Structures are given as C-alpha cells and as structure tokens.
Coordinates of C-alpha atoms and ligand atoms in Angstrom, one line a residue:
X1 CA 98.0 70.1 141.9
X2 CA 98.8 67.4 139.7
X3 CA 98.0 68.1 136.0
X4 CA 94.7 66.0 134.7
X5 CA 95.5 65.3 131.3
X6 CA 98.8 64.7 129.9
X7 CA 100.9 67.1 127.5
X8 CA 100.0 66.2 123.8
X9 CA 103.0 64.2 122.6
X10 CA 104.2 66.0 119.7
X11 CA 103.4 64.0 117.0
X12 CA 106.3 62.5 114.9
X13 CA 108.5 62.7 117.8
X14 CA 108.9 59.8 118.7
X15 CA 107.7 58.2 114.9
X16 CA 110.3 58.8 112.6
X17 CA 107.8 60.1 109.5
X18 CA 108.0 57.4 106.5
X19 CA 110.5 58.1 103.9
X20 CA 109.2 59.6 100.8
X21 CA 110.7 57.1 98.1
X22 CA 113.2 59.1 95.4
X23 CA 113.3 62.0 98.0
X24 CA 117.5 62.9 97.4
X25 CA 118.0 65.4 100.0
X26 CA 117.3 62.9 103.3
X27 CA 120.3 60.6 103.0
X28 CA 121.2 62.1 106.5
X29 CA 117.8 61.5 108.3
X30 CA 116.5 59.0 109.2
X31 CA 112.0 58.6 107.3
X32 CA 110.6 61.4 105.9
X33 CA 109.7 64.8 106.6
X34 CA 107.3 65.8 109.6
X35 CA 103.6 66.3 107.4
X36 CA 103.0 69.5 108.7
X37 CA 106.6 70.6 107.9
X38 CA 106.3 69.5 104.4
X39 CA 102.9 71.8 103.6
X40 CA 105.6 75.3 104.5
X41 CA 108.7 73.6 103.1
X42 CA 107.3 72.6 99.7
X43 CA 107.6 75.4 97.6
X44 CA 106.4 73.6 94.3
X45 CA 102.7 74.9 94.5
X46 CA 104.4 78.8 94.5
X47 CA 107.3 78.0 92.2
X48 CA 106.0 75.3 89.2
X49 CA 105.3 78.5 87.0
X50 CA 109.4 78.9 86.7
X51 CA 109.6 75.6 85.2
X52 CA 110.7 76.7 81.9
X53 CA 113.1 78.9 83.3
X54 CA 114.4 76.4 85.1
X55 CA 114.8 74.1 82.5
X56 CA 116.6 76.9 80.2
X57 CA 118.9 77.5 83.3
X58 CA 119.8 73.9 83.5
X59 CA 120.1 73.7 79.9
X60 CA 123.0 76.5 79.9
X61 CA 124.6 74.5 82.7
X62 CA 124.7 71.7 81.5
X63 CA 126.0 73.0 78.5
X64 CA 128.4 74.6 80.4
X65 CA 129.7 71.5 82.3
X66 CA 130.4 70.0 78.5
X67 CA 132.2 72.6 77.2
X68 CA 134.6 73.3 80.4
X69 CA 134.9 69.0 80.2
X70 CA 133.9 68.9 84.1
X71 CA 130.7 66.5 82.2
X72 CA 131.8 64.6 79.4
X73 CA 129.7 65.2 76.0
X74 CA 127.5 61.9 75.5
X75 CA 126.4 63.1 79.5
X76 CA 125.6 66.1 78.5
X77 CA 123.8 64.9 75.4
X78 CA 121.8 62.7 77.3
X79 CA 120.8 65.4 79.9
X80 CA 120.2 68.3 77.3
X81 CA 117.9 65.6 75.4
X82 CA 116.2 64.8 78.7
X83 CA 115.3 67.9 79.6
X84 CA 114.0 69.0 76.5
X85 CA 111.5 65.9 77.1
X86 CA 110.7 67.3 80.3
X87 CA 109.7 70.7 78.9
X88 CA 107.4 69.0 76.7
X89 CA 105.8 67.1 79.3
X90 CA 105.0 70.8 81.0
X91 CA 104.0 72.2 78.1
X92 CA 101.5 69.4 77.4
X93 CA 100.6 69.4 81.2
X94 CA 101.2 65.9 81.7
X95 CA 104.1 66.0 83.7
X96 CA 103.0 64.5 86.9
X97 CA 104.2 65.6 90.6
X98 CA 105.7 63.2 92.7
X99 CA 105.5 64.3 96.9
X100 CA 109.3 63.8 96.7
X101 CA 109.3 67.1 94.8
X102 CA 109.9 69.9 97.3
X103 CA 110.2 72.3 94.3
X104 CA 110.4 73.1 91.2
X105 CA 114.0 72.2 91.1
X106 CA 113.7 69.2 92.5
X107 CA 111.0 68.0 90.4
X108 CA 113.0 68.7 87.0
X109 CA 115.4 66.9 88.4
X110 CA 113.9 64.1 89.6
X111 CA 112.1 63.4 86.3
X112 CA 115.3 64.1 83.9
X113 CA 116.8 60.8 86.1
X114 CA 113.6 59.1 85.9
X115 CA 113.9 59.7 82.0
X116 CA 117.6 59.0 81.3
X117 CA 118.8 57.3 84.3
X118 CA 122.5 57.9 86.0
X119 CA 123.5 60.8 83.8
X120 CA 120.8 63.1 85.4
X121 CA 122.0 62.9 88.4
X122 CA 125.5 64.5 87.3
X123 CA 123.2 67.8 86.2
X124 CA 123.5 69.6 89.9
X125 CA 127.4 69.2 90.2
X126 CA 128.7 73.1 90.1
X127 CA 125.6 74.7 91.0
X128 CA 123.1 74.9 93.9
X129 CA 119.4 75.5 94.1
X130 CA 120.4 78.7 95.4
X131 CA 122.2 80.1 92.6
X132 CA 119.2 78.2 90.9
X133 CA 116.4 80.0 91.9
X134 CA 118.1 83.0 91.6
X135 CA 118.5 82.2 88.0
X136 CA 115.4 81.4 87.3
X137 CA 113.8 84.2 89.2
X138 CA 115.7 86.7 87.7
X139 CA 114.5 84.7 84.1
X140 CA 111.1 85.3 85.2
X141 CA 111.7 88.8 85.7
X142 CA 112.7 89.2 82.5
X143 CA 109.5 87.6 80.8
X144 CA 106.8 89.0 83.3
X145 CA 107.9 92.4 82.2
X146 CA 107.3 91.7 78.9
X147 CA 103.7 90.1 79.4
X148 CA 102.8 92.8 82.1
X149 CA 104.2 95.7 79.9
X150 CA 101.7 94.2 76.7
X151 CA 98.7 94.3 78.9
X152 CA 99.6 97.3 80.3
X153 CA 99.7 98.3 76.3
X154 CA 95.9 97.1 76.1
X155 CA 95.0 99.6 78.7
X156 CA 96.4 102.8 76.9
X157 CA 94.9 101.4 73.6
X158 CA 91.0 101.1 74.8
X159 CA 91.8 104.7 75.9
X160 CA 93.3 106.1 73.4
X161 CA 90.1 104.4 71.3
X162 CA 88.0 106.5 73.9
X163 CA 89.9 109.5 73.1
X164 CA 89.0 109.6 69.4
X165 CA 85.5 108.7 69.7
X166 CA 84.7 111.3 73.0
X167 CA 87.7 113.4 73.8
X168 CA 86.4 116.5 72.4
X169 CA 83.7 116.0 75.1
X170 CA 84.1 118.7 77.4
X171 CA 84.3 118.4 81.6
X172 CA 85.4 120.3 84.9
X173 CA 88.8 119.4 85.8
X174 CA 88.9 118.7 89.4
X175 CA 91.5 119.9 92.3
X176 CA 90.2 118.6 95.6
X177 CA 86.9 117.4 94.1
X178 CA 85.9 120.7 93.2
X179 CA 85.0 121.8 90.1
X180 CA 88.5 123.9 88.8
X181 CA 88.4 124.7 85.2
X182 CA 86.9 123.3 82.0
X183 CA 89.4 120.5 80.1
X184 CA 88.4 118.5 77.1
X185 CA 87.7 114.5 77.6
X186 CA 90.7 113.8 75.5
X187 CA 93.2 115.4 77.8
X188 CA 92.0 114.1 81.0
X189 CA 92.1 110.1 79.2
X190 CA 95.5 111.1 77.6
X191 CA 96.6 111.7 81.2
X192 CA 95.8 108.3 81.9
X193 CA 97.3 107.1 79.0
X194 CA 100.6 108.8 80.0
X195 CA 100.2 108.0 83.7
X196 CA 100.4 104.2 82.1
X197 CA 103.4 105.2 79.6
X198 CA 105.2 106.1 83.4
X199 CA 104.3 102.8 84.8
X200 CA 105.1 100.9 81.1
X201 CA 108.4 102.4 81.6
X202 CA 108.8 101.2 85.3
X203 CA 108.3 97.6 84.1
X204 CA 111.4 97.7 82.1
X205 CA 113.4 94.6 83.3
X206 CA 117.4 94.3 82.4
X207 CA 119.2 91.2 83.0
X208 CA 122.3 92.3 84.1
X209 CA 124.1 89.8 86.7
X210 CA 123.9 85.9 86.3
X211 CA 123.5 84.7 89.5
X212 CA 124.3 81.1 87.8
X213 CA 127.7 79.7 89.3
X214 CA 127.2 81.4 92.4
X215 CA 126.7 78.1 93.7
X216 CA 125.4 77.7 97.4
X217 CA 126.8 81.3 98.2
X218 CA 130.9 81.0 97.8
X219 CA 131.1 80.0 94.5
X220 CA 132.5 76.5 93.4
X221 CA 136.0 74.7 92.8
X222 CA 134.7 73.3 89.6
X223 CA 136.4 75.5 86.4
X224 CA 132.9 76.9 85.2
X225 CA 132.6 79.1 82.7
X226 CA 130.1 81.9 84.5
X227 CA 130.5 84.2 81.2
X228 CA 129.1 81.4 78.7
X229 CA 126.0 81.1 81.0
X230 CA 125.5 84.4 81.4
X231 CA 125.6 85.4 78.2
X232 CA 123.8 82.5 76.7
X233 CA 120.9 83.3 79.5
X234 CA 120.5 86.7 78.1
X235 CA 122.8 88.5 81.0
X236 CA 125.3 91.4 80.8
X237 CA 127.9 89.4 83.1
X238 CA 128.3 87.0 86.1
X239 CA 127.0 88.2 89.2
X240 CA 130.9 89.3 90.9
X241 CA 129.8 88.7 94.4
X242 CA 128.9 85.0 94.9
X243 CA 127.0 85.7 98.3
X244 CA 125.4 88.8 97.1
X245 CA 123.6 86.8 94.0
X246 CA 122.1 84.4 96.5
X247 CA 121.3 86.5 99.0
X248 CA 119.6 89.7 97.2
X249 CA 116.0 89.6 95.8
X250 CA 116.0 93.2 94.8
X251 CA 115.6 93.3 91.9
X252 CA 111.9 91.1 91.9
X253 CA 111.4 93.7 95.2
X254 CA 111.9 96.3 92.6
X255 CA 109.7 94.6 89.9
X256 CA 106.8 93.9 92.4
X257 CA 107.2 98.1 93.4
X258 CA 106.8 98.8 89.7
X259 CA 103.7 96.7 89.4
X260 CA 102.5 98.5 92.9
X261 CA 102.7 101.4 91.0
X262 CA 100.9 100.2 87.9
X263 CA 98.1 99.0 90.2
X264 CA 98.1 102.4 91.7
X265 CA 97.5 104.3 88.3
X266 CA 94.5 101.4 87.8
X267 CA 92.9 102.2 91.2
X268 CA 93.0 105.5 90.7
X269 CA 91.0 105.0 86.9
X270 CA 88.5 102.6 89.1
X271 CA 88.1 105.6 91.2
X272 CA 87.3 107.8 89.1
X273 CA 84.8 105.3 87.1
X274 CA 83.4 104.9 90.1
X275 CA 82.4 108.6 90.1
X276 CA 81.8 109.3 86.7
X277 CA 78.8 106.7 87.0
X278 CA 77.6 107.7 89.9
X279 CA 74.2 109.4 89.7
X280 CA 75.5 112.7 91.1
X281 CA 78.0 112.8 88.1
X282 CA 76.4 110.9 85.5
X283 CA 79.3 111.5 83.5
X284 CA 79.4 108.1 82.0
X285 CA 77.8 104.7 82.4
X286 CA 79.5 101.1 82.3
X287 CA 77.9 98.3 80.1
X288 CA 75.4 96.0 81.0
X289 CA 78.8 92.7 81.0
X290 CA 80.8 95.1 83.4
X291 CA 78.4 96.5 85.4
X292 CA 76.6 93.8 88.5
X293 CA 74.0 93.9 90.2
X294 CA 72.6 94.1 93.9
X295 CA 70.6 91.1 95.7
X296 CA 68.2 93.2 97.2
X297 CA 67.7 96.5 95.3
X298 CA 66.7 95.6 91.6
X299 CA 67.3 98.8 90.1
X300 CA 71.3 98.8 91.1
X301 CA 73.8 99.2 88.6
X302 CA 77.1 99.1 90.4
X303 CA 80.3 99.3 88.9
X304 CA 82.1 96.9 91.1
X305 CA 84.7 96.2 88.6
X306 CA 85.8 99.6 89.2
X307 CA 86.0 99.5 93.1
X308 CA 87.6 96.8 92.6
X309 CA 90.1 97.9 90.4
X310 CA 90.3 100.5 93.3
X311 CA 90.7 98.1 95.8
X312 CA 92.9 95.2 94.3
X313 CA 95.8 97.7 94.4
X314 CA 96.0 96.8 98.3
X315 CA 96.8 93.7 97.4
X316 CA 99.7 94.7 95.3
X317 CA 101.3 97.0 98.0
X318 CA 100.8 94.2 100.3
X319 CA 103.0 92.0 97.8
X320 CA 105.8 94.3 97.8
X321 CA 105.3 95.1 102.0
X322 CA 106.5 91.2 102.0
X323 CA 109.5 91.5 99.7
X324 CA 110.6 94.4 101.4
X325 CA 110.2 92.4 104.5
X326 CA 111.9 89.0 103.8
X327 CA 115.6 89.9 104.0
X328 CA 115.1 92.6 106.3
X329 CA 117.9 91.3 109.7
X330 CA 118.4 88.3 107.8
X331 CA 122.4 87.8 108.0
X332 CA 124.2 87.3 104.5
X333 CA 123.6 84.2 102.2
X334 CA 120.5 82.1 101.4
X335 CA 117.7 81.7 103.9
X336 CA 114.4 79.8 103.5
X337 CA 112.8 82.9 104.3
X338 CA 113.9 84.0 100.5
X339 CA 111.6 80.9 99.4
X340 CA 108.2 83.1 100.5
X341 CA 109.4 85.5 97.5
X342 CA 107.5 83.8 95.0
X343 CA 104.3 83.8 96.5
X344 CA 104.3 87.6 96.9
X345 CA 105.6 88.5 93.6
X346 CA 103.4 86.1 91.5
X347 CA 100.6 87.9 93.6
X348 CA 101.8 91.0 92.6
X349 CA 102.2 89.9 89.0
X350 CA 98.6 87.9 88.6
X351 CA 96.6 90.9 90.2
X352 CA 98.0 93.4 88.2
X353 CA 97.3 91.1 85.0
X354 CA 93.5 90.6 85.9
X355 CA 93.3 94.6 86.6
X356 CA 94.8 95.3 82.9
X357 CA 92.4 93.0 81.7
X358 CA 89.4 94.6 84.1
X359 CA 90.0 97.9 83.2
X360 CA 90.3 96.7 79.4
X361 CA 86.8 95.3 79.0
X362 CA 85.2 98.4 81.1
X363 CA 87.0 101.1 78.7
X364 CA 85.5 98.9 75.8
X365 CA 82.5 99.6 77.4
X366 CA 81.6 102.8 78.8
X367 CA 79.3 105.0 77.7
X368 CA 79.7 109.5 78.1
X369 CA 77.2 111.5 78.6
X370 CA 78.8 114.2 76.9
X371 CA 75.8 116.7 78.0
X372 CA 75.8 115.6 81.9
X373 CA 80.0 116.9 81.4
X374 CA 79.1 119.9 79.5
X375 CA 76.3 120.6 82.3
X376 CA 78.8 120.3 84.7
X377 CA 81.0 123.0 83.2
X378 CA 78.6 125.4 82.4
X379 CA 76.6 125.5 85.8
X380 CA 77.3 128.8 86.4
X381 CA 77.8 128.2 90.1
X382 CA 81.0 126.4 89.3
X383 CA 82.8 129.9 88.7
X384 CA 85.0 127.5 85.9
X385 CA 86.3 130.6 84.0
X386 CA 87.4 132.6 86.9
X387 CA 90.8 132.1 86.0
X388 CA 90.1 133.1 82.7
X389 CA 89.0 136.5 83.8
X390 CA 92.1 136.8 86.3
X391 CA 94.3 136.4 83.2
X392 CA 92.4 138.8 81.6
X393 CA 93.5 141.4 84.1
X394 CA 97.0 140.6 83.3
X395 CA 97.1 141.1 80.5
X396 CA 96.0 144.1 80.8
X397 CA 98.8 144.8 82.8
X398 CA 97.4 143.9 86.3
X399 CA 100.0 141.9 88.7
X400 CA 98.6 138.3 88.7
X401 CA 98.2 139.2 93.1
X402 CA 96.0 141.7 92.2
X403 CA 93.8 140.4 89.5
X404 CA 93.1 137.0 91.8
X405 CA 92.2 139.4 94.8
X406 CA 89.7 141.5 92.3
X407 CA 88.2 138.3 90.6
X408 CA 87.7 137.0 94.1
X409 CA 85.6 139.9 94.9
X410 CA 83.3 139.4 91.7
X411 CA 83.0 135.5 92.5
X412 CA 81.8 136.3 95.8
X413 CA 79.1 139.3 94.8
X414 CA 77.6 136.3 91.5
X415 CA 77.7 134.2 94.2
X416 CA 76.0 136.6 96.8
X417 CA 73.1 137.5 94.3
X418 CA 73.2 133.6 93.0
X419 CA 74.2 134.6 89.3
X420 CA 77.4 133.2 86.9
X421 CA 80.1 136.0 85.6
X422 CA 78.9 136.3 82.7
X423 CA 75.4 137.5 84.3
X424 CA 78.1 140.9 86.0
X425 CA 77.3 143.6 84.0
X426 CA 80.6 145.8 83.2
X427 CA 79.9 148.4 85.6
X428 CA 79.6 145.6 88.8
X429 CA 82.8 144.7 87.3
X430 CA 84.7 147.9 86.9
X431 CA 83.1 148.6 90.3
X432 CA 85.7 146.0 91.8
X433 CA 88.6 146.3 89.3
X434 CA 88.7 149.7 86.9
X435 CA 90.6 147.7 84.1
X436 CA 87.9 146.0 83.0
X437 CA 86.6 146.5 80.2
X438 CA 83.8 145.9 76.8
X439 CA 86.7 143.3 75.8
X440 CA 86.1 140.6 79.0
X441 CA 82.9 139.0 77.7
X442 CA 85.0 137.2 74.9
X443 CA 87.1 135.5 77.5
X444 CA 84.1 134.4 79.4
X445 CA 83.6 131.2 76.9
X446 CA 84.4 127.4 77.6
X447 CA 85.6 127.2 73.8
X448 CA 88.1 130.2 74.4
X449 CA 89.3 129.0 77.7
X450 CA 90.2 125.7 76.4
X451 CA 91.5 126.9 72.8
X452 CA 94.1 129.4 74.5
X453 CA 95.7 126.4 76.3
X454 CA 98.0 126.0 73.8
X455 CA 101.4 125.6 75.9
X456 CA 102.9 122.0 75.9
X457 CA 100.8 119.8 78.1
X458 CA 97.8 122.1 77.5
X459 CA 93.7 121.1 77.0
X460 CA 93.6 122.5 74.0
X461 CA 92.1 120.7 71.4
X462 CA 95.1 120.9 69.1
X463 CA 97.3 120.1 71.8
X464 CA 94.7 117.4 72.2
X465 CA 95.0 116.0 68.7
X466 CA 98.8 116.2 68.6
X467 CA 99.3 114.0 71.5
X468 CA 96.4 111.5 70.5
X469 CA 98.3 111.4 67.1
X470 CA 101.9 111.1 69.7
X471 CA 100.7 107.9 71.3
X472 CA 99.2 106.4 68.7
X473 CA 102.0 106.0 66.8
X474 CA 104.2 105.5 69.6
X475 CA 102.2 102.5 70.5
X476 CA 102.2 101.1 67.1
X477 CA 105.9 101.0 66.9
X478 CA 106.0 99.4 70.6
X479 CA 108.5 101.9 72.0
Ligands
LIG1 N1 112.7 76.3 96.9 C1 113.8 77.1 97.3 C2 113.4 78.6 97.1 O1 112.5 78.9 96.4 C3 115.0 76.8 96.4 C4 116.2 77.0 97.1 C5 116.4 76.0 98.2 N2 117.7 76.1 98.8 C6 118.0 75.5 99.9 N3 119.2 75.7 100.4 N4 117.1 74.8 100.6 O2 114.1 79.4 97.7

C-alpha cells in the first residue's frame, strides 16, 4: 500500500528561519529561531514584571565589576547611567519590545547598548542569566511579600470594622454544620482576623543567599566581590553553593505555598458568606455592588464574589502543584523547565491580590441580621446550652462522663415531647440525674453561657473586647 499523501515536511527544516536582527545569543546558528519555538522560549510576556529587579541586580553588578577593576570606572559610569534611563523608560511605559528580546534580561540589555553603545555590552561579563533570574526572583520575593502582606492587612481591617459595629451580635457556632453552642459575632470575625494574622505571618520573606555571582552554575574566574552584591541587594550573604543558587526555586515554591494558604483562609470566608446569605440562614446580606444577578430568574441575588472567593483558591494550589513539579527528576543546575516558574507564581501572587481586594469590598458591604442569628440560637430545637447544663453537673461534683450521659438523656426526652430545656421542669430533670437542682435555670441563658467563657480564647464578650482592642493596635503599629 503506498501512502496517498506525503508526510508534512516539517516546516523550517529545510528553511533556515530569518535572523531576528540584534538577537546576541545566535552567533552559532545559522537565521533565526523556529516561530513556534519562539512563542515557548520567550519568557518576556511572564517575566517583564521583574524589570526593576532586574535593573537593581545589574546595577549592583555593575557596580561590582568597577570596584573589583574587572570594568573600568568611566564603563561603569556609562552603564549605571544607562540603565537608570532604562528604568525610566519602564516606569513611563514607553520602553518598547524588540522580538530579539527573549526575556526580560535580554531586553535590558539590549536597550542599555542601544542607549550607550559598546560599554553595555561589557555589563554580562561575570554573571549569567541564571544567576540573574535567580536574583531577581528572589528580589521579587522580597517585594510581593510586602504588597501581598498590605492587602492581606485590608482584609483584617474591614473585619475588625465589622467586629465593632456587629460583634456583639450573637450566633450558633457550628461543628459539622450543626448548630453547637452560642458565640458572639465578634469572636467568630476575630477568628478570621487571626486565621489572616497566621497567613500574614506565612508571607514573611527573608533574603538570605545572593544567588548573584553564581554565574551559569560553577561560579566564575573573574575576582567578584559576591559580599558587596549581596549586601547592597538587601541579602544576609552569598549563596555558598554555586549550583545550588541556580538550580533551587524553593524559596518562590515556598512563597507561592504561603499565598496557597492565604487563599485557603479566603475561600473558606467565601464559604461561609455564601451561607450566611443564603435564605436558609439569612444571617447577613451582601450589597447591591457585590452581589450579581441571574439571566433568567429576576429576583436572584447571588453572591458570586463569595463562591468565587471559594473557588479562586484552586487556582492557587494549582500554582504551587507546578512549582513543586518543575524541578522534580530534573538533574542539578539550570534547566529551561525553571523558566515556567514565573508563570505559576505571578498566578499565585495576582489571584491572591484580586481575592484580598474581593473580600475587601464585600466586608465593606455586608449587612447582619442580628435577629435571623439570635433566632438561630434560641430555637429551642438546637439544644445550644446543653453543654451548659453538663457543666452544671460538674460542678456539682458529677464526673464530666456522667453528666454528658444524663444531659443526653434530657436532650432526647425535649426532643421526644418537641420542647427546649428550659421547658423540663425540675422533677423531669432530677428524674434523669438527682443532682439537679432549683439552681439550673440560671445556667440555661445565652447571656450566661457566653459571659462564663472567660478563659483565653473564649466568646466572652470581654474576651471579645480585649482582643478587638489586641488587633487593633497591633495593626496600627504594622507588626
Ligand atoms: N528566561 C530565563 C528564565 O526565566 C532566564 C534564564 C535563561 N538561562 C538560560 N541558560 N537560557 O529562566
């Protein structure tokens, strides 16, 4: 059988590609990159955010190379001056993209020679673009935290607003989705307030190692000085393992992990919201700006901000699945796979931003229905104060075994005849457990039951107060 069509020629095969004019790296080829090559290989879509990293990396290097005399002053003049007119063209956006530049790197590069001619071209002895990125990765790092940390800030603020103005608002806590026992508003928002304090904390970036001077993975024969860059970076020290520093991405692994978990305190808030507004709750309704509508059913209010705040956290994880995944069997030093590291972290970083600022405008905008929660805790079919009469029982003595058994027993009879506790007249209740007494009804209140939860980390109301007042101040002195 002969075969009627013949095999596609692979396109470029036989065509060497065009050369890209002022592309560096191709003195050994012959043209240009393959096209659909070039759309994997460029990284500059993913990696233009770092240019001011990059250009404070270069700017440290280059001072560097002056002041060990491997570049001689006027060069390094010339390229420090240079570069600080290429930060200004990215900061005015008019810095303009050439399809020579694979990267962010190369693009710096190519327009600090554009701009001073020969001398930029001596700006890349000493160093590689894999001790580069590093650099400027680990830069980022350092700067995300602090922009993710402030919005992060926002969060606990708009709750810590809502705790003031509702948080002596009562509720049922919830284990399993069942009602549990009464809490106060305050303590359940203070709760996410300190779940975000957990996360705040997680986003803590040091700079330790300088990966700078690492070079292409085995360091370089130039005399660099890796402690002047370091330290004028912001770094502890040097990275001590040359092939180590080009080859880890931990420590934005780590970074995107601690975002994950962020997200994951957010989701869990959009969750929650989601429930709270639902018409079985009724807890609390969203504003007209962060609630949306539904094409077909005009009455809807949904609070899609919310599920979405619930669902965006996928996108996280995903973000850090990728990290985790990029070195995983790859064999020591730089590989391109390392260049997909970008993508996933700014992901990670950029979600997590629009979810601060999400969950932001809904807190600003939420509405309790402090009744619909104060319903919820007195139904008397919710048993809330069971517990409370357990206690009760010991102290009076009765081993905490025995009084759950006993108050088990009187749930089960209100339940039976379809009445609360407090409906049990003393003799039903002696009936199941003789130490009961005249002295139980006082127990049987949502005002006692929260007031006596005074231990640390309590819903009491001065508990309450005291940790309102805790995080307000720790918030205004930013620590
Ligand atoms: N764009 C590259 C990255 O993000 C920079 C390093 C390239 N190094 C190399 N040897 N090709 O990883």
């Amino acid at each position: 059988m002969t075969d009627p069509q013949p095999a596609p020629r692979s396109p470029g095969a036989a065509d060497a590609t065009p050369a890209v004019p002022g592309d560096p790296l191709r003195g050994r080829f012959a043209g240009g990159v393959h096209p659909a090559l070039d759309v994997i290989n460029r990284s500059l879509p993913d990696d233009r955010r770092l240019w001011d990293e990059d250009i404070t990396g270069s700017m440290a290097h280059a001072r560097m190379l002056g002041a060990t005399g491997i570049l001689p002053a006027d060069a390094v003049e010339r390229i420090l001056e240079g570069l600080a007119r290429v930060r200004e063209e990215f900061a005015a956006g008019t810095f303009v993209e050439q399809p020579s530049d694979e990267d962010i790197h190369m693009a710096v590069e190519r327009r600090l020679v554009e701009l001073i001619g020969p001398d930029g071209k001596r700006l890349h002895a000493a160093r590689s673009r894999n001790d580069q990125v590093a650099t400027d990765l680990a830069l980022h790092l350092g700067r995300a935290s602090g922009a993710l940390r402030a919005r992060v800030v926002a969060v606990q603020r708009a709750l810590l607003d809502l705790v003031r103005r509702d948080g002596d608002a009562v509720l049922p806590y919830y284990t399993h989705l069942q009602r549990a026992q009464p809490i106060l508003l305050g303590h359940a928002l203070l709760a996410y307030v300190e779940l975000l304090g957990q996360d705040h904390r997680g986003l803590e970036v040091d700079l330790r190692e300088c990966p700078l001077g690492a070079g292409a993975g085995t360091g370089t024969s130039f005399p660099i000085d890796r402690e002047m860059t370091a330290r004028e970076l912001g770094f502890e020290r040097p990275a001590p393992n040359s092939i180590a520093a080009v080859s880890s991405r931990r420590d934005a692994t780590m970074f995107a992990a601690a975002i994950a978990a962020c997200a994951t305190t957010l989701s869990r808030l959009g969750g929650e919201l989601v429930l709270w507004t639902s018409r079985e709750f009724g807890f609390a309704r969203l504003g007209d700006a962060v609630s949306t509508g539904s094409s077909i059913m005009p009455q809807k209010r949904n609070p899609d901000g919310a599920e979405l705040l619930r669902a965006q956290a996928a996108r996280v994880n995903a973000a850090v699945h990728r990290l985790l995944e990029l070195p995983r069997g790859l064999a020591l030093g730089y590989h391109k796979d390392l260049q997909e590291d970008k993508a996933a972290l700014f992901e990670a970083e950029d979600t997590l931003a629009r979810m601060c600022d999400v969950a932001e405008a809904m807190l600003r905008d939420v509405v309790f229905d402090r009744d619909r929660m104060r319903a919820a805790v007195d139904d008397p079919s919710g048993f809330l104060l069971a517990t409370e009469l357990a206690d009760w029982l010991v102290r009076r003595g009765v081993p905490f075994r025995e009084a759950h058994e006993a108050v088990g027993a009187i749930v089960s009879l209100a339940e039976g005849r379809g009445v609360g506790l407090s409906d049990l007249s003393l003799d039903e209740l002696r009936a199941v457990h003789e130490a009961f007494d005249g002295g139980v009804a006082e127990v049987l209140t949502v005002e006692g039951a929260l007031a006596a939860r005074t231990a640390v980390g309590g819903t009491s109301p001065e508990n309450v107060a005291r940790e309102l007042a805790r995080w307000e101040s720790r918030l205004a002195s930013g620590t």
